[in-house]
PDB file of C-alpha atoms and ligand atoms in Angstrom:
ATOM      1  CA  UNK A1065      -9.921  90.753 -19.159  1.00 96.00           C
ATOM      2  CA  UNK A1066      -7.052  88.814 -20.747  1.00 98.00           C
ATOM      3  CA  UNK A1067      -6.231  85.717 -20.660  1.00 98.00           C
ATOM      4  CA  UNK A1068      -3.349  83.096 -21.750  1.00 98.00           C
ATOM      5  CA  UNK A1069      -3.405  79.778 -23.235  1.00 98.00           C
ATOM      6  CA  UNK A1070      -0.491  77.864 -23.583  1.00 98.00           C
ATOM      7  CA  UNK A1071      -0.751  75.288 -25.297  1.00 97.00           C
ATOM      8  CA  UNK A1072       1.429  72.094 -26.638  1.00 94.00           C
ATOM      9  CA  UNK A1073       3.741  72.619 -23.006  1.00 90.00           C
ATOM     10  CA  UNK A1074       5.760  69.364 -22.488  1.00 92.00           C
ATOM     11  CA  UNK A1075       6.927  69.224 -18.768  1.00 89.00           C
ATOM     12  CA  UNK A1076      10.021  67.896 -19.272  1.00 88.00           C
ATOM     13  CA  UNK A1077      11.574  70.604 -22.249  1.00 92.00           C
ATOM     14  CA  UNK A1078       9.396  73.305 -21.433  1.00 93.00           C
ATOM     15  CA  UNK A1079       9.604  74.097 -17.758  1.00 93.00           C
ATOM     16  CA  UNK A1080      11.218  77.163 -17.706  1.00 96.00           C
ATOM     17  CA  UNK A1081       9.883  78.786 -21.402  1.00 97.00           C
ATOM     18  CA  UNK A1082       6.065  78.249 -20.022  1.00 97.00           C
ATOM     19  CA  UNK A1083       7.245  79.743 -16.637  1.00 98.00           C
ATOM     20  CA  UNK A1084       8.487  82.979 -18.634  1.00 98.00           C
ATOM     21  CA  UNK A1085       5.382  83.156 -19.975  1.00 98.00           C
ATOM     22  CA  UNK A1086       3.329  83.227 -17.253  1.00 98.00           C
ATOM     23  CA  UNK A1087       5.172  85.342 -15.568  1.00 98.00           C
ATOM     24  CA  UNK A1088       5.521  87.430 -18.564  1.00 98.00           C
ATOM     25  CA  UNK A1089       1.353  87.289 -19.249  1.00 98.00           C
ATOM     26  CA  UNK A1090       1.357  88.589 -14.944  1.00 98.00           C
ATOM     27  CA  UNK A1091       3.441  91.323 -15.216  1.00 98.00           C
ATOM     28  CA  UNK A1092       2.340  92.769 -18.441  1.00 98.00           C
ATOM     29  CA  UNK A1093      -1.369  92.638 -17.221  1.00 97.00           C
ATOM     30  CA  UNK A1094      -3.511  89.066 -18.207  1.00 98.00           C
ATOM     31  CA  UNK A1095      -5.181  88.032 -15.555  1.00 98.00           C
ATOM     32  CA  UNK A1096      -4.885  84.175 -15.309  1.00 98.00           C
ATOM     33  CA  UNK A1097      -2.946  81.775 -17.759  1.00 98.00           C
ATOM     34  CA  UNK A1098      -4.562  78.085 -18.295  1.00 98.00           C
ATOM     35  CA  UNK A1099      -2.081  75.958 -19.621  1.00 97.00           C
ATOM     36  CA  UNK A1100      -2.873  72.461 -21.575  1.00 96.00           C
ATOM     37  CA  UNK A1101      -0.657  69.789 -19.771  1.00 95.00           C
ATOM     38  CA  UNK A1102      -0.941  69.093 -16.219  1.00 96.00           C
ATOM     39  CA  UNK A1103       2.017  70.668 -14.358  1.00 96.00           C
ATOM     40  CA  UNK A1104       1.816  71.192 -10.438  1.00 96.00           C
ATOM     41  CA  UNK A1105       5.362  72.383 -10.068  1.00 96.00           C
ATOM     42  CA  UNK A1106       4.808  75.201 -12.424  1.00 97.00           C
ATOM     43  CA  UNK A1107       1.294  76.231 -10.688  1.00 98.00           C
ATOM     44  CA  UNK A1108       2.708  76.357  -7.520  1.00 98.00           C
ATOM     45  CA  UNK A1109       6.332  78.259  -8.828  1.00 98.00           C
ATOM     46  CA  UNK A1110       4.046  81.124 -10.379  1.00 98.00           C
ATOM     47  CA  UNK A1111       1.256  81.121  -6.942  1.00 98.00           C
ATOM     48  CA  UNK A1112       4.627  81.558  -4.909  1.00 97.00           C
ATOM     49  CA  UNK A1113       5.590  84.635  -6.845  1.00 98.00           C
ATOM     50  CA  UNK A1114       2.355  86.292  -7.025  1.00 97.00           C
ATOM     51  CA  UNK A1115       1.645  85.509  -3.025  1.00 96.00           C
ATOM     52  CA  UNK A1116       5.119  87.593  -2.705  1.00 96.00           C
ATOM     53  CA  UNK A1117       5.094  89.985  -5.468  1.00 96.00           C
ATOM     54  CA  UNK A1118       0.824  90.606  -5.099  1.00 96.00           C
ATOM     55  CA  UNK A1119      -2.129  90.997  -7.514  1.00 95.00           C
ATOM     56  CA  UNK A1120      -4.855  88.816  -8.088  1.00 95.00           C
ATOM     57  CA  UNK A1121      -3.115  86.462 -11.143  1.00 98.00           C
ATOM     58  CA  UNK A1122      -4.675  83.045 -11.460  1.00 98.00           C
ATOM     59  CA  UNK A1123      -2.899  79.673 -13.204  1.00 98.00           C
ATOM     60  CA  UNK A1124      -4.346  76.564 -13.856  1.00 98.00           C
ATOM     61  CA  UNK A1125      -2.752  73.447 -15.718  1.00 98.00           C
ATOM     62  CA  UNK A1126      -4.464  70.610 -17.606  1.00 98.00           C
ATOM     63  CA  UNK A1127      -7.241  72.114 -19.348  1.00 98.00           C
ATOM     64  CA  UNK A1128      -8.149  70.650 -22.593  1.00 98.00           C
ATOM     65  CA  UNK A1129      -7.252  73.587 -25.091  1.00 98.00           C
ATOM     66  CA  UNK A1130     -10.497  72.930 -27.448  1.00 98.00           C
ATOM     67  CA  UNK A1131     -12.921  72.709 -25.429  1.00 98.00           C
ATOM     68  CA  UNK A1132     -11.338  75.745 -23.392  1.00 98.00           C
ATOM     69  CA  UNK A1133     -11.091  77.597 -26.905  1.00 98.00           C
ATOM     70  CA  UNK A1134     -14.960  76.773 -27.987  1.00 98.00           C
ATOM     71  CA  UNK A1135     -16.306  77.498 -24.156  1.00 98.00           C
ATOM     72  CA  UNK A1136     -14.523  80.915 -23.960  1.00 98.00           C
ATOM     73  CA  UNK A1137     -16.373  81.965 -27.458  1.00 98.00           C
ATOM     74  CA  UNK A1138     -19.842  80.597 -26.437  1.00 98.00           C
ATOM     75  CA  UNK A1139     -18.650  83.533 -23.343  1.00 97.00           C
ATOM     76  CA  UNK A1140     -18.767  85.938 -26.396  1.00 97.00           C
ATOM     77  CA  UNK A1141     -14.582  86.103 -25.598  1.00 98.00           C
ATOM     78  CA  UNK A1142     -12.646  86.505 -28.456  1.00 98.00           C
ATOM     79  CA  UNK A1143      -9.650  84.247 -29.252  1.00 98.00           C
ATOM     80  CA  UNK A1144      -6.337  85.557 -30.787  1.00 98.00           C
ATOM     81  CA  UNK A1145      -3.461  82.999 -31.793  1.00 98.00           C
ATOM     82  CA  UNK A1146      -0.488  84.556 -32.060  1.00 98.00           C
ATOM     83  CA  UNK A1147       1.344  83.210 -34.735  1.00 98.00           C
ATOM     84  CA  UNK A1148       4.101  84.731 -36.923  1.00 98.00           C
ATOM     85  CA  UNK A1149       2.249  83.765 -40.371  1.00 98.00           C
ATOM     86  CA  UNK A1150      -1.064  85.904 -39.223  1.00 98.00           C
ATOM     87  CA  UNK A1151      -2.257  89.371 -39.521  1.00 98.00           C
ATOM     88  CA  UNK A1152       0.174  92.441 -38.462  1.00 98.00           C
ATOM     89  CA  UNK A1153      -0.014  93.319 -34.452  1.00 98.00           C
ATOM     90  CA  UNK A1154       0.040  96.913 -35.564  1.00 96.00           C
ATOM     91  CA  UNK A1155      -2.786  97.022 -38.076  1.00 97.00           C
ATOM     92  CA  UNK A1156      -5.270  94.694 -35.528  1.00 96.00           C
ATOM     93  CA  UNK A1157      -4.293  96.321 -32.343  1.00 96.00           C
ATOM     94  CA  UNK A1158      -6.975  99.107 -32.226  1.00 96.00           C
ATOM     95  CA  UNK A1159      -9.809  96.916 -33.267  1.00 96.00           C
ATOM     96  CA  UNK A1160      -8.434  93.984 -30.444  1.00 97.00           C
ATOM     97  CA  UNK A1161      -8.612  96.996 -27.720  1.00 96.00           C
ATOM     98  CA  UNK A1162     -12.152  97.099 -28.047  1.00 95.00           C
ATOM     99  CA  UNK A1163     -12.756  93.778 -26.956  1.00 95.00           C
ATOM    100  CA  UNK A1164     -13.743  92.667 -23.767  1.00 94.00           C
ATOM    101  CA  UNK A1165     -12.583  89.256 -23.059  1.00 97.00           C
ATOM    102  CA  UNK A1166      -9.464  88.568 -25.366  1.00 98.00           C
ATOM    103  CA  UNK A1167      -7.873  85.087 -24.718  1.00 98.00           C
ATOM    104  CA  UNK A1168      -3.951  84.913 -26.028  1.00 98.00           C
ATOM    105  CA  UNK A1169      -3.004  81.764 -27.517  1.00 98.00           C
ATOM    106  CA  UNK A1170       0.805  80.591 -27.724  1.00 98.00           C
ATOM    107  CA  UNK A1171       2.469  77.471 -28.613  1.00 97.00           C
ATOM    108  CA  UNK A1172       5.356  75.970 -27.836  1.00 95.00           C
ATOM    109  CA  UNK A1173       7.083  73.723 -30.838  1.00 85.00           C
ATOM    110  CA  UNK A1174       4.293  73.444 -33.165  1.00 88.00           C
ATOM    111  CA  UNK A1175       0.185  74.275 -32.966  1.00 95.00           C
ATOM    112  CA  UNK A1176      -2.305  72.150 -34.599  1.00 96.00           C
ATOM    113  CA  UNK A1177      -3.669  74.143 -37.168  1.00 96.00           C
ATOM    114  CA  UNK A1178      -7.053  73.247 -36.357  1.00 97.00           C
ATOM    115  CA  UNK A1179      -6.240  76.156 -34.010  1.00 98.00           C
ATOM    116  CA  UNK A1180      -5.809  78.331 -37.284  1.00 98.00           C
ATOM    117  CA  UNK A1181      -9.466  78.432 -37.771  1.00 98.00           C
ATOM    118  CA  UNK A1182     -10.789  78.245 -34.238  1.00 98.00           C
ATOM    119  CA  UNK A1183      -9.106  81.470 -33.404  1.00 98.00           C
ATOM    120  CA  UNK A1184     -10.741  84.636 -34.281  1.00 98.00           C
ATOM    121  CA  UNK A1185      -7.690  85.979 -35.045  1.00 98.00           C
ATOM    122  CA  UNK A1186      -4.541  85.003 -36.205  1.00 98.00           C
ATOM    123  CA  UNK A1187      -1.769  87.935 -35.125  1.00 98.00           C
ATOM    124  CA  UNK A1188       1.774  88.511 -35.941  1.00 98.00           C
ATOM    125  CA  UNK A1189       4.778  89.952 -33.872  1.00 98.00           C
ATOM    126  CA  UNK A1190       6.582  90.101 -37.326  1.00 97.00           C
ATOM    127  CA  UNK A1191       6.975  87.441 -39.676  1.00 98.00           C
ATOM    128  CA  UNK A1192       9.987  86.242 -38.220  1.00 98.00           C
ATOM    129  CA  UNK A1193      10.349  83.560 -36.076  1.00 97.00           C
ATOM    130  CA  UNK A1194      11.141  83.976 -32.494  1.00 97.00           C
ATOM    131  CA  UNK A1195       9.530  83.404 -28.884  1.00 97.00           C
ATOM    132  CA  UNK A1196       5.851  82.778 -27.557  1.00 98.00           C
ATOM    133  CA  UNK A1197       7.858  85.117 -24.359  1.00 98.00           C
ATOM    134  CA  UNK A1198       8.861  87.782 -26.430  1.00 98.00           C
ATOM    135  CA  UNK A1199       5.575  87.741 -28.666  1.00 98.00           C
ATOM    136  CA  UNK A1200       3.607  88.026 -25.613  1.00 98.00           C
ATOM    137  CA  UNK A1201       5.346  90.886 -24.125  1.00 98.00           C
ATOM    138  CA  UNK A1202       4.844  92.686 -27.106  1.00 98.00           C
ATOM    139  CA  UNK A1203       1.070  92.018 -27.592  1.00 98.00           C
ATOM    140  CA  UNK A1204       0.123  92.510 -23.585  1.00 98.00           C
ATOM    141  CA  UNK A1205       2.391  95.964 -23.994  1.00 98.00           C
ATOM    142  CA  UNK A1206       0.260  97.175 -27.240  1.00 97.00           C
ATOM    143  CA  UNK A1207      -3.268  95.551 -25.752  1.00 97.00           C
ATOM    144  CA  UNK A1208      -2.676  97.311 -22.779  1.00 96.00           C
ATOM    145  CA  UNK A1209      -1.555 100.537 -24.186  1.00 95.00           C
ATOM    146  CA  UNK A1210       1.168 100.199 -22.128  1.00 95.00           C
ATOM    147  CA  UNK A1211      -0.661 100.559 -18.777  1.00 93.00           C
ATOM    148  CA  UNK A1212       1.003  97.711 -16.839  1.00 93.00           C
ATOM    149  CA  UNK A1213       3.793 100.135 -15.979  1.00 92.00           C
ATOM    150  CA  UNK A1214       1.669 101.826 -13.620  1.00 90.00           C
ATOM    151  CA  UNK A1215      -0.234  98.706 -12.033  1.00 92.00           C
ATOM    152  CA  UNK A1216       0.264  98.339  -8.441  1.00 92.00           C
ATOM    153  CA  UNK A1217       0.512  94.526  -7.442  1.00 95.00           C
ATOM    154  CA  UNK A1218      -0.228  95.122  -3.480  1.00 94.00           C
ATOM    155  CA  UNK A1219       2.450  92.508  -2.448  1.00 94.00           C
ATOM    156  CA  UNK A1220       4.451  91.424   0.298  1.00 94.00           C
ATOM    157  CA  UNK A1221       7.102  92.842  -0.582  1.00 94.00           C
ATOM    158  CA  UNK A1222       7.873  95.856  -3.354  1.00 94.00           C
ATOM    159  CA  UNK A1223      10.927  96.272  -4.892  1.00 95.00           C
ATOM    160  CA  UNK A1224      12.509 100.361  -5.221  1.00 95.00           C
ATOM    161  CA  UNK A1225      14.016 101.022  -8.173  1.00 94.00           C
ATOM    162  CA  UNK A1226      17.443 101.838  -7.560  1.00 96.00           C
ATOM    163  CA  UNK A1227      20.312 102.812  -9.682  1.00 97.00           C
ATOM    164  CA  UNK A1228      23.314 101.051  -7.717  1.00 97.00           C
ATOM    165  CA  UNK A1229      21.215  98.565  -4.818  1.00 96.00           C
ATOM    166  CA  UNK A1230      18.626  96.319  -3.984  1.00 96.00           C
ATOM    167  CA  UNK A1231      15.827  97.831  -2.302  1.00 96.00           C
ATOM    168  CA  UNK A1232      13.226  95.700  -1.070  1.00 95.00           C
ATOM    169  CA  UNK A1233      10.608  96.804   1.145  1.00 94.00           C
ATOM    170  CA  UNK A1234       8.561  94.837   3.217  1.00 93.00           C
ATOM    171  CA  UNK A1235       4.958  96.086   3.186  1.00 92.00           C
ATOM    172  CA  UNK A1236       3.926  94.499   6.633  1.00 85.00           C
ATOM    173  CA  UNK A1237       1.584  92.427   4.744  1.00 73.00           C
ATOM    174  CA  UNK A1238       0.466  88.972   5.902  1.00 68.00           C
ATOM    175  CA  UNK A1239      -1.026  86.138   4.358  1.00 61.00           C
TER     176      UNK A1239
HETATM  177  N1  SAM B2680       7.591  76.705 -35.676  1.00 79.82           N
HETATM  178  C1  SAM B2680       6.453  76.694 -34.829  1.00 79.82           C
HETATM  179  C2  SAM B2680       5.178  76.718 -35.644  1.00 79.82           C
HETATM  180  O1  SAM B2680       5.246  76.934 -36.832  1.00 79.82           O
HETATM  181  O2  SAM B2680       4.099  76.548 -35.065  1.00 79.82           O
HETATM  182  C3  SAM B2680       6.487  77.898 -33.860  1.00 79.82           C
HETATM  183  C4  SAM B2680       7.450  77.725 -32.731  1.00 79.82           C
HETATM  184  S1  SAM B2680       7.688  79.182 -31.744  1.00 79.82           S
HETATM  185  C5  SAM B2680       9.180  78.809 -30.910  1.00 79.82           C
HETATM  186  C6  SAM B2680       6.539  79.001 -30.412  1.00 79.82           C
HETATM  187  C7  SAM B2680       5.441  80.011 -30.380  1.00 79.82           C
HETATM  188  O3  SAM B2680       5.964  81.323 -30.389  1.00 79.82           O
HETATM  189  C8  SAM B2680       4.464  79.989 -31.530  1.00 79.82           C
HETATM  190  O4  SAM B2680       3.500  78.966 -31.392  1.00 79.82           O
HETATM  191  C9  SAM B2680       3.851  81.374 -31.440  1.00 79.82           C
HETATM  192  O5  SAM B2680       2.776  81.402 -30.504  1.00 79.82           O
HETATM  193  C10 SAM B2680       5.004  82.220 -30.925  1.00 79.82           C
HETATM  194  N2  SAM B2680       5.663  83.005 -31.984  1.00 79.82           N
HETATM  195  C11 SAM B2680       6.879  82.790 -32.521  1.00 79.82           C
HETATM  196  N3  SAM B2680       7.158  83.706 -33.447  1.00 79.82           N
HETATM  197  C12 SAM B2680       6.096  84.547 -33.513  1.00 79.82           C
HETATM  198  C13 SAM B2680       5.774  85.706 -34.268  1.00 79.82           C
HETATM  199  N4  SAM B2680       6.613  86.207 -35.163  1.00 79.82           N
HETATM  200  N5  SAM B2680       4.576  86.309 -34.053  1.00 79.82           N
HETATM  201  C14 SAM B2680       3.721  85.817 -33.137  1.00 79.82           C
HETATM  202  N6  SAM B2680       3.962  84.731 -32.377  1.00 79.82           N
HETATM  203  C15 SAM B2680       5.136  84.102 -32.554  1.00 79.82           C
END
């Protein structure tokens, strides 16, 4: 599986950046997001979507990132900070595939850099500077060889792709 931490989210500033993010880690296929400050109105914004939109996605808010980070390697899960002063995406992607429980780590203004050498890995989306959004994207894309553009969410509703409308079917499911 893969997972998302997000760490360093301030309610206030970061509403809508860590709300791209999980709903970037859903549709590019992680399975849950845990973020580090408490934050009921972005739980309940991303269980609204994926009640609509389907799949299985799971978010919970105020976990304590180090203890998270040491509990899901006594799991034997392997912990990847993505950070653009680490090692190439493109030269660690193979090996990272072969994992089984890989746990994404983004920040939001600045990481402690304890989290440097608790990670496993430390992976770059180039050297540049840029977004925890866009970095994720990238990784879940290359982890997942690409698959999520085949995953079927089993919602509520499914949208039709459409060159000049909206088409939104309703899939008669309750619940
Ligand atoms: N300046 C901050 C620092 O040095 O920690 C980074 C701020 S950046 C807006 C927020 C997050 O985006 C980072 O913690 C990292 O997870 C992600 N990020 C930004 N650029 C990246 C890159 N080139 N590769 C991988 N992740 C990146």
């Amino acid at each position: 599986m893969i997972g998302v931490l997000r760490i360093g989210h301030r309610p206030y500033r970061d509403k809508r950046i860590t709300t791209h993010v999980a709903l970037v880690a859903r549709a590019f296929g992680a399975q849950a997001i845990w973020i580090d400050c408490a934050d009921d109105r972005i739980e309940a914004n991303i269980n609204r979507v994926t009640r609509k939109f389907g799949g299985d996605f799971k978010i919970k808010s105020g976990v304590e990132w180090k203890e998270f980070i040491h509990k899901w390697k006594r799991n034997s899960g392997t912990v990847v900070h993505l950070t653009m002063y680490g090692m190439p995406l493109d030269k660690m992607s193979s090996k990272l595939k072969k994992e089984k429980d890989l746990l994404l780590v983004v920040g939001a203004e600045k990481v402690p850099h304890e989290l440097y050498r608790l990670a496993d890995y430390n992976l770059s989306v180039s050297n540049q500077p840029h977004s925890e959004i866009a970095a994720l994207a990238i990784c879940l894309d290359r982890l997942t060889g690409g698959k999520w553009i085949d995953k079927e969410f089993g919602g509520k509703i499914k949208i039709i792709s459409s060159e000049r409308e909206k088409i939104v079917k309703d899939m008669g499911r309750s619940g």
